[in-house]
Each structure stands twice: as structure tokens, then as C-alpha cells.
PDB file of C-alpha atoms in Angstrom:
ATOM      1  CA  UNK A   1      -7.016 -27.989  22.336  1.00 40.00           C
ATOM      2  CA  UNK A   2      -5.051 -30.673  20.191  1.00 47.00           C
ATOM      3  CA  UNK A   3      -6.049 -30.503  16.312  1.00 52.00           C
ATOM      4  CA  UNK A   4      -3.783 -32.998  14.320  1.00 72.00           C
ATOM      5  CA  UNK A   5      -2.893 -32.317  10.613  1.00 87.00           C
ATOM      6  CA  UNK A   6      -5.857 -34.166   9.301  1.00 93.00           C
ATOM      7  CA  UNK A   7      -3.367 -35.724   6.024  1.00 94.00           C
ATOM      8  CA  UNK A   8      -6.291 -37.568   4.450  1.00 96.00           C
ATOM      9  CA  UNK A   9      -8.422 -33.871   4.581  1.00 96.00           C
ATOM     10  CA  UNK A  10      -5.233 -32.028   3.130  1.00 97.00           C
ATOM     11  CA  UNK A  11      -4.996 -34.670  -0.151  1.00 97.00           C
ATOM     12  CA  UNK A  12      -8.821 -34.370  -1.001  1.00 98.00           C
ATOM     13  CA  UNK A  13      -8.295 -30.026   0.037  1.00 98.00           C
ATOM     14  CA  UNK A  14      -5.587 -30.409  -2.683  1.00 98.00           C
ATOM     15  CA  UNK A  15      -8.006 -32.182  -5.290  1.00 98.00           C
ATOM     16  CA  UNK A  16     -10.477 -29.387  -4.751  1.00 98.00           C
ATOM     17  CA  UNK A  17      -8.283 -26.276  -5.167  1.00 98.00           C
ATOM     18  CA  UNK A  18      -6.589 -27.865  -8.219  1.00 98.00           C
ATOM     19  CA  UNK A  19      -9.962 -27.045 -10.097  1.00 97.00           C
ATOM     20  CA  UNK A  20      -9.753 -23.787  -9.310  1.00 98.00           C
ATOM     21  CA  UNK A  21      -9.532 -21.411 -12.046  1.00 96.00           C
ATOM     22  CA  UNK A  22      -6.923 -18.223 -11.918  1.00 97.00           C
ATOM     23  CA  UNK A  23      -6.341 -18.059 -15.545  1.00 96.00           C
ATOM     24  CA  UNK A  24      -7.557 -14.482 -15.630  1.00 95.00           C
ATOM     25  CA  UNK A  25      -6.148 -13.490 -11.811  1.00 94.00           C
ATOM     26  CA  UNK A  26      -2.470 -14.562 -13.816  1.00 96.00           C
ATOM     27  CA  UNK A  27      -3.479 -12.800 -16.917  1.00 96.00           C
ATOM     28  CA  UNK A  28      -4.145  -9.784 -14.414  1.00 94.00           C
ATOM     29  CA  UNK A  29      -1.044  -9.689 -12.779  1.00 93.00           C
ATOM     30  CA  UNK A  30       0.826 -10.123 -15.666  1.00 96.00           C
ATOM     31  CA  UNK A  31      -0.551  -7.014 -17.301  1.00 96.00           C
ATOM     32  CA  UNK A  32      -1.147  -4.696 -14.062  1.00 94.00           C
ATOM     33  CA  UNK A  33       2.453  -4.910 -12.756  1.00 91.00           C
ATOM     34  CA  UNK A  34       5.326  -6.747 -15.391  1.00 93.00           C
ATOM     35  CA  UNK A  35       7.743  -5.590 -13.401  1.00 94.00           C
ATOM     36  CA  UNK A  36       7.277  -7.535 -10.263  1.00 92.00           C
ATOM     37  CA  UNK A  37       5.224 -10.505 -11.775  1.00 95.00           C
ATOM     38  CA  UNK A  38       6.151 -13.211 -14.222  1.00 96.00           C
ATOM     39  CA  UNK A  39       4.221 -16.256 -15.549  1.00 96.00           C
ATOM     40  CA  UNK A  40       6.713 -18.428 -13.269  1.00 96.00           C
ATOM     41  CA  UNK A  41       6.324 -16.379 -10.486  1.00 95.00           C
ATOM     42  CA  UNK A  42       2.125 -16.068 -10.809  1.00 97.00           C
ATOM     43  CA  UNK A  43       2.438 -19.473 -11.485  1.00 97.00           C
ATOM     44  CA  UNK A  44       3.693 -20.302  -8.290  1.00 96.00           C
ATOM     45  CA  UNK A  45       1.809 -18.108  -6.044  1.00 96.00           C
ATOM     46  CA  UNK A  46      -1.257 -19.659  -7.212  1.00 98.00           C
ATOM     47  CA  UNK A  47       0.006 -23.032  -6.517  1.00 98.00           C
ATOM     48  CA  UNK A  48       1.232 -21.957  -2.818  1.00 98.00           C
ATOM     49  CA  UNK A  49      -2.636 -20.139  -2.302  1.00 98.00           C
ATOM     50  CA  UNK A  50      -3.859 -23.885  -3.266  1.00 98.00           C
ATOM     51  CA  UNK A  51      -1.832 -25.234  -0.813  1.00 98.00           C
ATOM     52  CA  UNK A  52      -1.994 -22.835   1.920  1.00 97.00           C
ATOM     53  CA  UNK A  53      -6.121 -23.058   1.201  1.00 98.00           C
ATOM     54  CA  UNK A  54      -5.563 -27.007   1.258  1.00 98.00           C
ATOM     55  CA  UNK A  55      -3.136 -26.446   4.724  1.00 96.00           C
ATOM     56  CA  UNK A  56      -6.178 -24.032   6.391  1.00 95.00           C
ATOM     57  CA  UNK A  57      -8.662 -27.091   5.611  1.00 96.00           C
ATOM     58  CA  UNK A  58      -6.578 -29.901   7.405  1.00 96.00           C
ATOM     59  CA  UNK A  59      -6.001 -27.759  10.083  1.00 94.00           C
ATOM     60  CA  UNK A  60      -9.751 -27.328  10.347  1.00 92.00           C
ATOM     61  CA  UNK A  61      -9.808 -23.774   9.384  1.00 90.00           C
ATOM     62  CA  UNK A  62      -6.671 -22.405  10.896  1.00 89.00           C
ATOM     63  CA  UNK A  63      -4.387 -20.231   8.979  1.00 89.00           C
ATOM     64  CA  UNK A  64      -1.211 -19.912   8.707  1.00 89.00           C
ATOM     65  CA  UNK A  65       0.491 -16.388   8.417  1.00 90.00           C
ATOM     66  CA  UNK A  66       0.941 -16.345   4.436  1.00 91.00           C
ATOM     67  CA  UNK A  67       4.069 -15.015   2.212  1.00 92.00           C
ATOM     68  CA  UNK A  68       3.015 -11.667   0.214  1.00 91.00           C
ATOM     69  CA  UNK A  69       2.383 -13.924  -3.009  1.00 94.00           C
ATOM     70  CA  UNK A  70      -0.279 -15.680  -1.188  1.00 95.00           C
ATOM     71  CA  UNK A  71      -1.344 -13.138   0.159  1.00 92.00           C
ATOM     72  CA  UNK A  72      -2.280 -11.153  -3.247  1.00 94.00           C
ATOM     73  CA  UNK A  73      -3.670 -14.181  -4.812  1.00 96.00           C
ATOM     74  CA  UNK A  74      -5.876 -14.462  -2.159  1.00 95.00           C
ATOM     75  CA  UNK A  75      -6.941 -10.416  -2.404  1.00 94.00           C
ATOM     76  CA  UNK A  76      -7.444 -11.561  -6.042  1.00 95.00           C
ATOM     77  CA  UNK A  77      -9.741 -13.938  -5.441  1.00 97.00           C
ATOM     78  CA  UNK A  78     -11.432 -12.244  -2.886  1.00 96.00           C
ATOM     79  CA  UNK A  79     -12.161  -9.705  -5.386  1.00 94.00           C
ATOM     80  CA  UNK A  80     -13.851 -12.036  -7.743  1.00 95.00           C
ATOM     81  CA  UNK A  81     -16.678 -12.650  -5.038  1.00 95.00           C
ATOM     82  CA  UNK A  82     -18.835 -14.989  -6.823  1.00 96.00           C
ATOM     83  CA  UNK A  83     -15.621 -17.836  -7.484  1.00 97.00           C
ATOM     84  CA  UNK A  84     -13.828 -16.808  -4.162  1.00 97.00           C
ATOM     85  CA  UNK A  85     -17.999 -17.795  -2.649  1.00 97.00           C
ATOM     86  CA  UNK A  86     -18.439 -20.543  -4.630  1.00 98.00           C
ATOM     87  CA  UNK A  87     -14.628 -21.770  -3.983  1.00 98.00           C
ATOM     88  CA  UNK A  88     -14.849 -21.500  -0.864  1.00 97.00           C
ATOM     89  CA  UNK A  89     -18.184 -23.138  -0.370  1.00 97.00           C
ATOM     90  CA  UNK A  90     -16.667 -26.299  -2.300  1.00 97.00           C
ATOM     91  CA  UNK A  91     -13.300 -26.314   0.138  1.00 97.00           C
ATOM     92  CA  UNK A  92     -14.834 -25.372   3.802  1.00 96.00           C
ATOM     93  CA  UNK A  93     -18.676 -25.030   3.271  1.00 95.00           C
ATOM     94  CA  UNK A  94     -18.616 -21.669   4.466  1.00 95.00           C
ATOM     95  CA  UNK A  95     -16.854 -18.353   3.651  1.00 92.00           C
ATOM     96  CA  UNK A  96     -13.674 -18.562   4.720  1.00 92.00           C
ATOM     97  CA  UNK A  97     -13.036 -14.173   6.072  1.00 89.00           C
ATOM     98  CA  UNK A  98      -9.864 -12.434   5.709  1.00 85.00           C
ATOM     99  CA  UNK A  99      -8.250 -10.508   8.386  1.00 78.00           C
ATOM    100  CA  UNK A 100      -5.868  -8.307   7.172  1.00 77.00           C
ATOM    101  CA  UNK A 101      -4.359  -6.712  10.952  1.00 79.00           C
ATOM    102  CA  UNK A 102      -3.436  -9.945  13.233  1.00 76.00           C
ATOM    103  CA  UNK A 103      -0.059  -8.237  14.400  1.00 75.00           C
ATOM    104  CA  UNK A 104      -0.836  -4.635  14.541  1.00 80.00           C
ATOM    105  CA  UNK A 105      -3.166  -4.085  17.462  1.00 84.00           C
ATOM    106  CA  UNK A 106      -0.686  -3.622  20.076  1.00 87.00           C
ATOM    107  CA  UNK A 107       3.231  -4.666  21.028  1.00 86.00           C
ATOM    108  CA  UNK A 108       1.906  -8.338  22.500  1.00 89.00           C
ATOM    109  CA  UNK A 109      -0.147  -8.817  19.188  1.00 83.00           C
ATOM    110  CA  UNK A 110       3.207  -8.505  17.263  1.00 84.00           C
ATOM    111  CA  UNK A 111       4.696 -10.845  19.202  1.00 88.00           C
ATOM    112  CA  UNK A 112       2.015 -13.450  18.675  1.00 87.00           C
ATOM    113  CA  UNK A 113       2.010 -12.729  15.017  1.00 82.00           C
ATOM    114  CA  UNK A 114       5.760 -13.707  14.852  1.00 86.00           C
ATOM    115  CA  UNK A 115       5.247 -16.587  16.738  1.00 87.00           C
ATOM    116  CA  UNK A 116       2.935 -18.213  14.694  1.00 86.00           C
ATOM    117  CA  UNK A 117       4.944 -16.855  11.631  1.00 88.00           C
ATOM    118  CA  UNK A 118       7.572 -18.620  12.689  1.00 89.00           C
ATOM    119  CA  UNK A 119       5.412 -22.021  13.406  1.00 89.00           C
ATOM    120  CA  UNK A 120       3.782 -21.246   9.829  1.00 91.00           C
ATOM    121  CA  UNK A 121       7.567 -21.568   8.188  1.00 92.00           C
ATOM    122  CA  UNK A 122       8.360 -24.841  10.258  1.00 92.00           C
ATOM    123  CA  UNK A 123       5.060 -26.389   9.197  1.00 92.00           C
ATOM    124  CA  UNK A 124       5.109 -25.129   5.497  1.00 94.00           C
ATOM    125  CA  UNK A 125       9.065 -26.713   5.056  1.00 94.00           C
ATOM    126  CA  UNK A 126       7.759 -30.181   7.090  1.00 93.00           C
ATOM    127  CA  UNK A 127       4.872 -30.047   4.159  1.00 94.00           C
ATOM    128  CA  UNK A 128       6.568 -28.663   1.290  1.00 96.00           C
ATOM    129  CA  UNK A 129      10.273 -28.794   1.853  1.00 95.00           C
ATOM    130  CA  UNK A 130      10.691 -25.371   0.323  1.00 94.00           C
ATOM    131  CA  UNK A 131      10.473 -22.126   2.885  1.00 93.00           C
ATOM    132  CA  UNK A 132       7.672 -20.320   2.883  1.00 93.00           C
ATOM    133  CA  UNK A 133       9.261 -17.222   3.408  1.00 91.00           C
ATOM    134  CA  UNK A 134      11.881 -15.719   0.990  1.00 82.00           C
ATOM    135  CA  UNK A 135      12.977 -13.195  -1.213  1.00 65.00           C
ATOM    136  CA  UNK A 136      10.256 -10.799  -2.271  1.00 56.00           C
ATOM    137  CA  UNK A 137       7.512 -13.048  -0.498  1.00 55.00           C
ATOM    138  CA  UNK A 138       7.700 -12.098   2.962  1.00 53.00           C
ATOM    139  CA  UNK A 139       5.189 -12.927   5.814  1.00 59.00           C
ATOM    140  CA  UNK A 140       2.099 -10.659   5.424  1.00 57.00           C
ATOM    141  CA  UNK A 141      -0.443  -9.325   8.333  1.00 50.00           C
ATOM    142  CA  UNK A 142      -3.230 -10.931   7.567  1.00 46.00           C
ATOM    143  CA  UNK A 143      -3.904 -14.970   8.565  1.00 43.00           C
ATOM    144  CA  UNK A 144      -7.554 -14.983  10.752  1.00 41.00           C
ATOM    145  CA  UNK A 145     -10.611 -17.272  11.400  1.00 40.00           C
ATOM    146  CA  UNK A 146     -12.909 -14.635  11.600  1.00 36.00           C
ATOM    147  CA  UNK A 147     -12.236 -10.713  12.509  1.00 37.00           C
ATOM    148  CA  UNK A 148     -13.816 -10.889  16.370  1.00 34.00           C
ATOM    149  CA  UNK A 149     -12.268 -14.264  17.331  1.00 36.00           C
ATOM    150  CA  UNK A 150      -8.068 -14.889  16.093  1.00 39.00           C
ATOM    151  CA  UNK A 151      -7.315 -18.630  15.612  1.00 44.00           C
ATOM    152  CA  UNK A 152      -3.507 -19.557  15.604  1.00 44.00           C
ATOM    153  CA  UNK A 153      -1.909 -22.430  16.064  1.00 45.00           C
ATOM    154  CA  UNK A 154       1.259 -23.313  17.787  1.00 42.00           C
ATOM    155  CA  UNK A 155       3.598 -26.516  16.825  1.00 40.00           C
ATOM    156  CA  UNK A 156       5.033 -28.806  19.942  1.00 37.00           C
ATOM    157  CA  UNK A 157       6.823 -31.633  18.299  1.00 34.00           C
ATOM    158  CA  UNK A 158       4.292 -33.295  15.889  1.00 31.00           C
ATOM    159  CA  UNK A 159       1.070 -32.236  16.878  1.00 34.00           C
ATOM    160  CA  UNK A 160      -0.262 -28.706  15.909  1.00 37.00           C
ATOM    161  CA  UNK A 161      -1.834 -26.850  19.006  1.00 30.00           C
ATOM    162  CA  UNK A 162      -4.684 -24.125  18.153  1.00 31.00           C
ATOM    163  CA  UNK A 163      -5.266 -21.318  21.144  1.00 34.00           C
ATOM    164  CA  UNK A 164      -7.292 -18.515  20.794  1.00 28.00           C
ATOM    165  CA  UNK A 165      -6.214 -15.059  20.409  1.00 24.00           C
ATOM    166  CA  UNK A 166      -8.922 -12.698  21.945  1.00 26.00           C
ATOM    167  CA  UNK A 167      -9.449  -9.158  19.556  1.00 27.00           C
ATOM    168  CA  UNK A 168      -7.763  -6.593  21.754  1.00 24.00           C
ATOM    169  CA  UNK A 169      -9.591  -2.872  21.281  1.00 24.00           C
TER     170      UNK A 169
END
């Protein structure tokens, strides 16, 4: 199944995460681990969650595989269940779950999870001409539409292909 980069989705996705607050997730950070976390670097990671939020709602509720800055914001505001619920509502009208072990059930998971990691960096440079991937933020374990039924999607040229990843025990 075919599902284009809805562009006109993304803008308005972009709108809607702007208004999102993380002053306190930042102040949080900041405080709980100085050594790895800056304002410039919080900063930033909270700007890439808004657009990797604003990428899974064009997509129509794929993920990508995010960087480990992503990835804590999102664990952040996860743990602030009434905004990451009402957020959430606002952006997808539904809860959007959180998979944290795409790519550690078994040898041919891994190699599906690198896949799409690599097809998440392609997409996130044709987006945001910056890598997702680098440095400290490496590719984390944990993109998912819900926990019994993977979504992924795989790039061919322009057009972004999703195929279903079954759960394997």
C-alpha cells in the first residue's frame, strides 16, 4: 500500500506541535543530567520530537525509527500523561503508543529495524537537510503503530511505501 507524504498534513502537524509546551521537560533535563544536556542541545531535541511528531502525522501515523534525543523527549512526554493525552489528541485524535523493542525480537527483526532506519535518515535529510542520525543521537529501538501490529515504511524513489511487520513471539 502507497501512502504519499501528505505535505499540506505535515505544515498544519507543524502548527500544532509548535504549541506544545516543554518548558519544564527542558528545565528537567537540564537539572537531572548537566553533563549530557544543554539548553542548545534540549532545545533541539524538542524541535526534532515536533517534527518527527509532525513527520508520523503526514505519513498517517507511521514512525520513523527516532535519534536517542527524540527518543527521550518523547519518554518525557509520555511521562506527563495528561499533555502527552491531550497532545496527542490535538495532533492524531487518538493516543499515539510507544513501542520501545521493534529490532530485538529475533535476527530478521534487526534487519527490518535497520532497514527502515536507514529509510528514516534518507527521508529526515530530504525533509530537513540535516541527518538525523549523529553524534550522541543515535537511532533508538523504539518507532511502532501499536505494540501487536509494527507499521514501517519503506522509500522507492518518491513515494513512501508502508508494509506491515507482523509481532513475532
Amino acid at each position: 500500500m502507497t501512502l504519499p507524504f501528505d505535505k499540506i498534513m505535515f505544515k498544519s502537524a507543524l502548527v500544532v506541535t509548535a504549541q506544545w509546551d516543554f518548558g519544564l521537560a527542558i528545565q528537567k533535563l537540564l537539572e537531572s543530567n548537566p553533563e549530557q544536556w544543554n539548553r542548545l542541545r534540549a532545545e533541539k531535541a524538542v524541535l526534532d520530537y515536533q517534527r518527527y511528531m509532525a513527520v508520523t502525522k503526514a505519513l498517517g501515523g507511521i514512525q520513523l525509527v527516532p535519534n536517542a534525543d527524540i527518543d527521550e523527549i518523547w519518554h518525557m512526554h509520555i511521562l506527563d500523561t495528561r499533555a502527552y493525552m491531550k497532545d496527542c489528541e490535538a495532533l492524531f485524535g487518538e493516543f499515539l503508543h510507544h513501542y520501545p523493542y521493534f529490532g530485538m525480537l529475533s535476527e530478521e527483526n534487526q534487519q527490518e529495524w535497520l532497514s527502515v532506519q536507514a529509510q528514516s535518515e534518507q527521508l529526515w535529510l530530504s525533509l530537513f537537510d540535516q541527518p538525523l542520525y549523529s553524534g550522541d543521537s543515535v537511532a533508538q529501538k523504539c518507532p511502532q503503530a501499536c505494540p501487536c501490529h509494527i507499521e514501517q515504511l519503506s522509500l522507492r524513489g518518491s513515494s513512501v511505501i508502508a508494509s506491515e511487520i507482523s509481532k513475532s513471539a
